[in-house]
Coordinates of N, CA and C in Angstrom, one line a residue:
X228 N 0.8 -1.2 0.0 CA 0.0 0.0 0.0 C 0.9 1.3 0.0
X229 N 2.0 1.2 0.7 CA 2.9 2.4 0.8 C 3.4 2.7 -0.6
X230 N 3.7 1.7 -1.4 CA 4.1 1.9 -2.8 C 3.1 2.7 -3.6
X231 N 1.8 2.2 -3.5 CA 0.8 2.9 -4.2 C 0.6 4.4 -3.8
X232 N 0.7 4.6 -2.5 CA 0.6 5.9 -2.0 C 1.7 6.8 -2.5
X233 N 3.0 6.3 -2.5 CA 4.1 7.1 -3.0 C 4.0 7.3 -4.5
X234 N 3.5 6.3 -5.2 CA 3.3 6.4 -6.6 C 2.2 7.5 -6.9
X235 N 1.2 7.5 -6.2 CA 0.1 8.5 -6.4 C 0.7 9.9 -6.1
X236 N 1.5 10.0 -5.0 CA 2.1 11.3 -4.7 C 2.9 11.8 -5.9
X237 N 3.7 10.9 -6.5 CA 4.6 11.2 -7.6 C 3.7 11.7 -8.8
X238 N 2.6 11.0 -9.1 CA 1.8 11.3 -10.2 C 1.1 12.7 -9.9
X239 N 0.7 12.9 -8.7 CA 0.0 14.2 -8.4 C 1.1 15.4 -8.6
X240 N 2.3 15.1 -8.2 CA 3.3 16.1 -8.4 C 3.5 16.4 -9.9
X241 N 3.5 15.4 -10.7 CA 3.7 15.6 -12.1 C 2.6 16.3 -12.8
X242 N 1.3 15.9 -12.4 CA 0.2 16.6 -13.1 C 0.0 18.0 -12.6
X243 N 0.6 18.4 -11.4 CA 0.5 19.7 -10.9 C 1.3 20.7 -11.6
X244 N 2.3 20.3 -12.3 CA 3.2 21.2 -13.0 C 3.0 21.2 -14.5
X245 N 2.7 22.3 -15.2 CA 2.4 22.3 -16.6 C 3.5 21.6 -17.5
X246 N 4.8 21.7 -17.1 CA 5.8 21.1 -17.9 C 5.9 19.5 -17.7
X247 N 5.3 19.0 -16.7 CA 5.3 17.5 -16.5 C 3.9 16.9 -16.6
X248 N 2.9 17.7 -16.9 CA 1.5 17.3 -17.0 C 1.3 16.0 -17.8
X249 N 1.8 16.0 -19.0 CA 1.6 14.9 -19.9 C 2.3 13.6 -19.4
X250 N 3.5 13.8 -18.8 CA 4.2 12.6 -18.3 C 3.4 12.0 -17.1
X251 N 2.9 12.9 -16.3 CA 2.0 12.5 -15.1 C 0.8 11.8 -15.6
X252 N 0.2 12.3 -16.6 CA -1.0 11.7 -17.1 C -0.7 10.3 -17.7
X253 N 0.4 10.2 -18.4 CA 0.8 8.9 -19.0 C 1.0 7.9 -17.9
X254 N 1.7 8.3 -16.8 CA 1.9 7.4 -15.7 C 0.6 7.0 -15.0
X255 N -0.3 7.9 -14.9 CA -1.6 7.7 -14.3 C -2.4 6.6 -15.2
X256 N -2.4 6.8 -16.5 CA -3.0 5.8 -17.4 C -2.4 4.5 -17.2
X257 N -1.0 4.5 -17.2 CA -0.3 3.2 -17.0 C -0.7 2.5 -15.7
X258 N -0.8 3.2 -14.6 CA -1.0 2.6 -13.3 C -2.5 2.2 -13.1
X259 N -3.4 3.0 -13.7 CA -4.8 2.8 -13.3 C -5.7 2.2 -14.4
X260 N -5.2 2.1 -15.6 CA -6.1 1.5 -16.7 C -6.7 0.2 -16.3
X261 N -5.8 -0.7 -15.9 CA -6.3 -2.1 -15.6 C -7.4 -2.1 -14.4
X262 N -7.0 -1.5 -13.3 CA -8.1 -1.5 -12.2 C -9.3 -0.8 -12.6
X263 N -9.2 0.4 -13.3 CA -10.4 1.1 -13.7 C -11.2 0.3 -14.7
X264 N -10.5 -0.4 -15.6 CA -11.2 -1.3 -16.6 C -12.1 -2.3 -15.8
X265 N -11.5 -3.0 -14.8 CA -12.3 -4.0 -14.1 C -13.4 -3.4 -13.3
X266 N -13.2 -2.2 -12.7 CA -14.2 -1.6 -12.0 C -15.4 -1.3 -12.9
X267 N -15.1 -0.7 -14.1 CA -16.1 -0.4 -15.1 C -16.8 -1.7 -15.6
X268 N -16.0 -2.7 -15.9 CA -16.5 -4.0 -16.4 C -17.5 -4.6 -15.5
X269 N -17.2 -4.4 -14.2 CA -18.2 -4.9 -13.2 C -19.5 -4.2 -13.2
X270 N -19.6 -3.0 -13.8 CA -20.8 -2.3 -13.9 C -21.5 -2.5 -15.2
X271 N -20.7 -2.4 -16.3 CA -21.3 -2.5 -17.7 C -21.3 -3.9 -18.2
X272 N -20.5 -4.8 -17.6 CA -20.5 -6.2 -17.9 C -19.8 -6.7 -19.1
X273 N -19.8 -6.0 -20.2 CA -19.1 -6.6 -21.4 C -17.9 -5.8 -21.8
X274 N -17.0 -6.4 -22.5 CA -15.7 -5.9 -22.8 C -15.8 -4.6 -23.7
X275 N -16.6 -4.6 -24.7 CA -16.6 -3.5 -25.6 C -17.1 -2.2 -24.9
X276 N -18.2 -2.4 -24.1 CA -18.7 -1.2 -23.4 C -17.7 -0.8 -22.3
X277 N -17.0 -1.7 -21.7 CA -16.0 -1.3 -20.6 C -14.9 -0.6 -21.3
X278 N -14.5 -1.0 -22.4 CA -13.4 -0.4 -23.2 C -13.8 1.1 -23.6
X279 N -15.0 1.2 -24.1 CA -15.5 2.6 -24.5 C -15.6 3.5 -23.3
X280 N -16.1 2.9 -22.2 CA -16.3 3.8 -21.0 C -14.9 4.2 -20.4
X281 N -14.0 3.2 -20.5 CA -12.6 3.6 -20.0 C -12.0 4.7 -20.8
X282 N -12.2 4.6 -22.1 CA -11.7 5.7 -23.0 C -12.4 7.1 -22.6
X283 N -13.7 7.0 -22.4 CA -14.4 8.2 -22.0 C -13.9 8.7 -20.7
X284 N -13.6 7.8 -19.8 CA -13.1 8.2 -18.4 C -11.8 8.9 -18.6
X285 N -10.9 8.4 -19.4 CA -9.6 9.1 -19.5 C -9.7 10.4 -20.2
X286 N -10.6 10.6 -21.1 CA -10.9 11.9 -21.8 C -11.4 12.8 -20.7
X287 N -12.3 12.4 -19.9 CA -12.9 13.3 -18.8 C -11.8 13.6 -17.8
X288 N -11.0 12.7 -17.4 CA -9.9 12.9 -16.5 C -9.0 14.0 -17.0
X289 N -8.6 13.8 -18.3 CA -7.6 14.7 -18.9 C -8.2 16.1 -18.9
X290 N -9.5 16.2 -19.3 CA -10.1 17.6 -19.4 C -10.3 18.2 -18.0
X291 N -10.3 17.4 -17.0 CA -10.6 17.9 -15.6 C -9.5 17.8 -14.7
X292 N -8.3 17.5 -15.2 CA -7.1 17.4 -14.3 C -7.0 18.6 -13.4
X293 N -7.3 19.8 -13.9 CA -7.1 21.0 -13.1 C -8.1 21.1 -11.9
X294 N -9.1 20.2 -11.9 CA -10.1 20.3 -10.8 C -9.7 19.3 -9.7
X295 N -8.7 18.5 -9.9 CA -8.3 17.6 -8.8 C -7.5 18.4 -7.8
X296 N -8.1 18.5 -6.6 CA -7.5 19.4 -5.6 C -6.7 18.6 -4.5
X297 N -6.7 17.3 -4.6 CA -5.9 16.5 -3.7 C -6.6 16.3 -2.3
X298 N -7.9 16.6 -2.3 CA -8.6 16.4 -1.0 C -8.9 15.0 -0.8
X299 N -9.0 14.2 -1.8 CA -9.1 12.8 -1.7 C -7.9 12.1 -2.4
X300 N -7.9 10.8 -2.2 CA -6.8 10.1 -2.9 C -7.0 10.1 -4.4
X301 N -5.9 10.1 -5.1 CA -6.0 10.1 -6.6 C -6.9 8.9 -7.1
X302 N -6.7 7.7 -6.5 CA -7.5 6.5 -6.9 C -9.0 6.7 -6.6
X303 N -9.3 7.4 -5.5 CA -10.7 7.6 -5.2 C -11.3 8.5 -6.3
X304 N -10.6 9.6 -6.6 CA -11.1 10.5 -7.6 C -11.3 9.8 -9.0
X305 N -10.3 9.0 -9.4 CA -10.4 8.3 -10.6 C -11.6 7.3 -10.6
X306 N -11.7 6.5 -9.5 CA -12.8 5.6 -9.4 C -14.2 6.3 -9.5
X307 N -14.3 7.5 -8.9 CA -15.5 8.2 -8.9 C -15.8 8.6 -10.4
X308 N -14.9 9.1 -11.1 CA -15.1 9.5 -12.5 C -15.5 8.3 -13.3
X309 N -14.8 7.1 -13.1 CA -15.1 5.9 -13.9 C -16.5 5.4 -13.5
X310 N -16.9 5.4 -12.3 CA -18.2 4.9 -11.9 C -19.3 5.8 -12.5
X311 N -19.1 7.1 -12.4 CA -20.1 8.0 -13.0 C -20.2 7.8 -14.5
X312 N -19.1 7.6 -15.2 CA -19.1 7.3 -16.7 C -19.8 6.0 -17.0
X313 N -19.5 5.0 -16.2 CA -20.2 3.7 -16.4 C -21.7 3.8 -16.2
X314 N -22.1 4.5 -15.1 CA -23.5 4.7 -14.9 C -24.2 5.5 -16.0
X315 N -23.5 6.5 -16.5 CA -24.0 7.3 -17.6 C -24.2 6.4 -18.9
X316 N -23.2 5.5 -19.1 CA -23.3 4.6 -20.2 C -24.5 3.7 -20.1
X317 N -24.7 3.2 -18.9 CA -25.9 2.3 -18.7 C -27.2 3.0 -19.0
X318 N -27.3 4.3 -18.5 CA -28.5 5.1 -18.8 C -28.7 5.3 -20.3
X319 N -27.6 5.7 -21.0 CA -27.7 5.9 -22.4 C -28.2 4.7 -23.1
X320 N -27.6 3.5 -22.8 CA -27.9 2.3 -23.4 C -29.3 1.9 -23.2
X321 N -29.8 2.1 -22.0 CA -31.2 1.8 -21.6 C -32.2 2.7 -22.4
X322 N -31.8 4.0 -22.5 CA -32.7 4.9 -23.3 C -32.7 4.6 -24.8
X323 N -31.5 4.2 -25.3 CA -31.5 3.8 -26.7 C -32.3 2.6 -27.0
X324 N -32.2 1.6 -26.1 CA -32.9 0.4 -26.3 C -34.4 0.6 -26.2
X325 N -34.9 1.5 -25.3 CA -36.3 1.8 -25.2 C -36.8 2.6 -26.5
X326 N -35.9 3.5 -27.0 CA -36.3 4.2 -28.2 C -36.4 3.3 -29.4
X327 N -35.5 2.3 -29.5 CA -35.5 1.4 -30.6 C -36.5 0.2 -30.4
X328 N -37.0 0.1 -29.2 CA -37.9 -1.0 -28.9 C -37.2 -2.4 -28.9
X329 N -35.8 -2.3 -28.7 CA -35.1 -3.6 -28.7 C -35.3 -4.4 -27.4
X330 N -35.3 -5.7 -27.6 CA -35.4 -6.6 -26.5 C -34.0 -7.1 -26.3
X331 N -33.3 -6.6 -25.2 CA -31.9 -7.0 -25.0 C -31.8 -8.5 -24.5
X332 N -30.6 -9.1 -24.8 CA -30.3 -10.4 -24.3 C -30.3 -10.3 -22.8
X333 N -30.5 -11.4 -22.1 CA -30.3 -11.5 -20.7 C -28.8 -11.2 -20.4
X334 N -28.6 -10.8 -19.2 CA -27.2 -10.5 -18.8 C -26.4 -11.8 -18.9
X335 N -27.0 -12.9 -18.4 CA -26.3 -14.2 -18.4 C -25.9 -14.6 -19.9
X336 N -26.9 -14.4 -20.8 CA -26.6 -14.8 -22.2 C -25.5 -13.9 -22.8
X337 N -25.6 -12.6 -22.5 CA -24.5 -11.6 -23.0 C -23.2 -12.1 -22.5
X338 N -23.1 -12.4 -21.2 CA -21.8 -12.8 -20.6 C -21.2 -14.1 -21.3
X339 N -22.1 -15.1 -21.4 CA -21.7 -16.3 -22.0 C -21.2 -16.1 -23.4
X340 N -21.9 -15.2 -24.2 CA -21.5 -14.9 -25.6 C -20.2 -14.1 -25.6
X341 N -19.8 -13.5 -24.6 CA -18.6 -12.6 -24.5 C -17.3 -13.5 -24.5
X342 N -16.4 -13.5 -25.5 CA -15.3 -14.4 -25.5 C -14.3 -14.1 -24.3
X343 N -14.4 -12.9 -23.7 CA -13.5 -12.5 -22.6 C -14.1 -12.9 -21.2
X344 N -15.3 -13.4 -21.2 CA -15.9 -13.9 -19.9 C -15.3 -15.3 -19.6
X345 N -14.7 -15.4 -18.5 CA -14.1 -16.7 -18.1 C -14.9 -17.5 -17.0
X346 N -16.1 -17.1 -16.8 CA -16.9 -17.8 -15.8 C -17.8 -18.8 -16.4
X347 N -18.5 -19.6 -15.6 CA -19.4 -20.6 -16.0 C -20.9 -20.0 -15.9
X348 N -21.8 -20.9 -16.2 CA -23.2 -20.4 -16.2 C -23.6 -19.9 -14.8
X349 N -23.1 -20.5 -13.7 CA -23.5 -20.1 -12.4 C -23.0 -18.7 -12.1
X350 N -21.7 -18.4 -12.6 CA -21.2 -17.0 -12.4 C -22.0 -16.0 -13.2
X351 N -22.5 -16.5 -14.4 CA -23.3 -15.6 -15.3 C -24.6 -15.3 -14.6
X352 N -25.2 -16.3 -13.9 CA -26.5 -16.1 -13.2 C -26.2 -15.1 -12.0
X353 N -25.1 -15.3 -11.3 CA -24.7 -14.4 -10.2 C -24.6 -12.9 -10.8
X354 N -23.9 -12.8 -11.9 CA -23.8 -11.4 -12.5 C -25.2 -10.9 -12.9
X355 N -26.0 -11.8 -13.4 CA -27.4 -11.3 -13.8 C -28.2 -10.9 -12.6
X356 N -28.0 -11.6 -11.5 CA -28.7 -11.2 -10.2 C -28.2 -9.8 -9.8
X357 N -26.9 -9.6 -9.9 CA -26.3 -8.3 -9.5 C -26.8 -7.2 -10.4
X358 N -27.0 -7.5 -11.7 CA -27.5 -6.5 -12.6 C -28.9 -6.1 -12.4
X359 N -29.7 -6.9 -11.6 CA -31.0 -6.5 -11.3 C -31.1 -5.5 -10.2
X360 N -30.0 -5.3 -9.5 CA -30.0 -4.4 -8.3 C -30.1 -3.0 -8.8
X361 N -30.6 -2.1 -7.9 CA -30.5 -0.7 -8.2 C -29.0 -0.3 -8.2
X362 N -28.7 0.8 -8.9 CA -27.3 1.2 -9.2 C -26.5 1.2 -7.9
X363 N -26.9 1.9 -6.9 CA -26.1 2.1 -5.7 C -25.9 0.7 -5.0
X364 N -26.9 -0.1 -4.9 CA -26.7 -1.5 -4.3 C -25.8 -2.3 -5.2
X365 N -25.9 -2.2 -6.5 CA -25.0 -2.9 -7.4 C -23.5 -2.5 -7.2
X366 N -23.3 -1.2 -7.1 CA -22.0 -0.7 -6.9 C -21.4 -1.1 -5.6
X367 N -22.2 -1.0 -4.5 CA -21.7 -1.4 -3.2 C -21.4 -2.9 -3.1
X368 N -22.3 -3.7 -3.7 CA -22.1 -5.1 -3.7 C -20.8 -5.5 -4.5
X369 N -20.6 -4.9 -5.6 CA -19.4 -5.2 -6.4 C -18.1 -4.8 -5.7
X370 N -18.2 -3.6 -5.1 CA -17.0 -3.1 -4.4 C -16.7 -3.9 -3.1
X371 N -17.7 -4.4 -2.4 CA -17.5 -5.2 -1.2 C -17.1 -6.7 -1.6
X372 N -18.0 -7.3 -2.5 CA -17.8 -8.7 -2.8 C -16.6 -9.0 -3.7
X373 N -16.5 -8.3 -4.7 CA -15.4 -8.5 -5.7 C -14.1 -7.8 -5.4
X374 N -14.2 -6.6 -4.9 CA -13.0 -5.8 -4.7 C -12.6 -5.8 -3.2
X375 N -13.4 -6.3 -2.3 CA -13.1 -6.4 -0.9 C -12.7 -5.1 -0.3
X376 N -13.4 -4.0 -0.8 CA -13.2 -2.7 -0.3 C -13.8 -2.4 1.0
X377 N -13.2 -1.6 1.8 CA -13.8 -1.2 3.1 C -14.9 -0.2 2.9
X378 N -15.8 -0.1 3.8 CA -16.9 0.8 3.7 C -16.4 2.3 3.6
X379 N -15.4 2.6 4.3 CA -14.8 3.9 4.3 C -14.3 4.3 3.0
X380 N -13.7 3.4 2.2 CA -13.3 3.6 0.9 C -14.5 3.9 -0.1
X381 N -15.4 3.0 0.0 CA -16.6 3.1 -0.8 C -17.3 4.4 -0.5
X382 N -17.4 4.8 0.7 CA -18.0 6.0 1.1 C -17.4 7.2 0.4
X383 N -16.0 7.2 0.3 CA -15.3 8.3 -0.4 C -15.6 8.3 -1.9
X384 N -15.7 7.2 -2.5 CA -16.0 7.1 -3.9 C -17.4 7.5 -4.2
X385 N -18.3 7.0 -3.5 CA -19.8 7.2 -3.8 C -20.3 8.4 -3.1
X386 N -19.6 9.0 -2.1 CA -20.1 10.1 -1.4 C -21.3 9.8 -0.5
X387 N -21.4 8.6 0.1 CA -22.5 8.2 0.9 C -22.0 7.8 2.2
X388 N -22.8 7.8 3.3 CA -22.4 7.5 4.6 C -22.1 6.0 4.7
X389 N -21.3 5.6 5.6 CA -21.0 4.2 5.8 C -22.2 3.4 6.2
X390 N -23.0 4.0 7.1 CA -24.3 3.3 7.5 C -25.2 3.0 6.4
X391 N -25.3 4.0 5.5 CA -26.2 3.8 4.3 C -25.6 2.7 3.4
X392 N -24.3 2.6 3.3 CA -23.6 1.6 2.5 C -23.8 0.2 3.0
X393 N -23.7 0.1 4.4 CA -23.9 -1.2 5.0 C -25.4 -1.7 4.8
X394 N -26.3 -0.8 4.9 CA -27.7 -1.1 4.6 C -27.9 -1.5 3.2
X395 N -27.3 -0.8 2.3 CA -27.4 -1.1 0.8 C -26.8 -2.5 0.6
X396 N -25.6 -2.8 1.2 CA -25.0 -4.1 1.0 C -25.8 -5.2 1.5
X397 N -26.4 -5.0 2.7 CA -27.2 -6.1 3.3 C -28.4 -6.3 2.4
X398 N -29.1 -5.3 1.9 CA -30.2 -5.5 1.0 C -29.8 -6.2 -0.3
X399 N -28.7 -5.8 -0.8 CA -28.2 -6.3 -2.1 C -27.9 -7.8 -1.9
X400 N -27.3 -8.2 -0.8 CA -27.0 -9.6 -0.6 C -28.3 -10.4 -0.5
X401 N -29.3 -9.9 0.2 CA -30.6 -10.5 0.3 C -31.2 -10.7 -1.1
X402 N -31.2 -9.7 -1.9 CA -31.8 -9.7 -3.2 C -31.1 -10.7 -4.1
X403 N -29.8 -10.7 -4.1 CA -29.0 -11.6 -4.9 C -29.3 -13.0 -4.5
X404 N -29.3 -13.3 -3.2 CA -29.6 -14.6 -2.8 C -30.9 -15.1 -3.2
X405 N -31.9 -14.3 -3.1 CA -33.3 -14.6 -3.6 C -33.3 -14.9 -5.1
X406 N -32.6 -14.0 -5.8 CA -32.6 -14.2 -7.3 C -32.0 -15.6 -7.7
X407 N -30.9 -15.9 -7.0 CA -30.2 -17.1 -7.3 C -31.0 -18.3 -7.0
X408 N -31.7 -18.3 -5.8 CA -32.6 -19.4 -5.4 C -33.7 -19.6 -6.5
X409 N -34.2 -18.5 -7.0 CA -35.3 -18.6 -8.0 C -34.8 -19.1 -9.3
X410 N -33.5 -18.9 -9.6 CA -32.9 -19.3 -10.9 C -31.9 -20.5 -10.8
X411 N -31.9 -21.2 -9.7 CA -31.0 -22.3 -9.5 C -31.2 -23.4 -10.6
X412 N -32.4 -23.7 -10.9 CA -32.6 -24.8 -11.9 C -32.1 -24.4 -13.3
X413 N -32.1 -23.1 -13.6 CA -31.6 -22.7 -14.9 C -30.1 -22.9 -14.9
X414 N -29.4 -22.6 -13.8 CA -28.0 -22.7 -13.8 C -27.5 -24.2 -13.8
X415 N -28.4 -25.1 -13.5 CA -28.0 -26.5 -13.5 C -27.8 -27.2 -14.8
X416 N -28.4 -26.6 -15.9 CA -28.3 -27.3 -17.2 C -27.0 -27.1 -17.9

């Protein structure tokens, strides 16, 4: 952890000076592209969308580097931008599907069709259960279950109290469990 903190301090130093801004941004992209991709992928679920959202995230970060005040950790700020971009992408996709009258594939079927998905049918059903959650519950569930993040970290990223996050996680776990119980027979074939 100390290495990441020192690395972040170095990046912040570089992006703070106009003559080293580009170098700092390059280091930021190098250090954070992979974790941001997986954070985004957990929200939008497929590779192509995650890749697009990641690119949009980096464009937004570049355009708004001057707004980073250092009041939060660099990673927290980046995750917040990435999460917001991912949620915006989901909203746009939902609006487009409604306008076109498209009937989307189930989340499980989308994942199984994705060549980069390395899970089985049971994992796909779990992801489908998570996708049914309201946005905040889904984010909290993913950050706790998959990323093993502390509530204090999630609180900084989402700007929500730890108590509210604990309640959201508890509700999410209950809903996911109920969904899986209802779809157990589907996962068995």
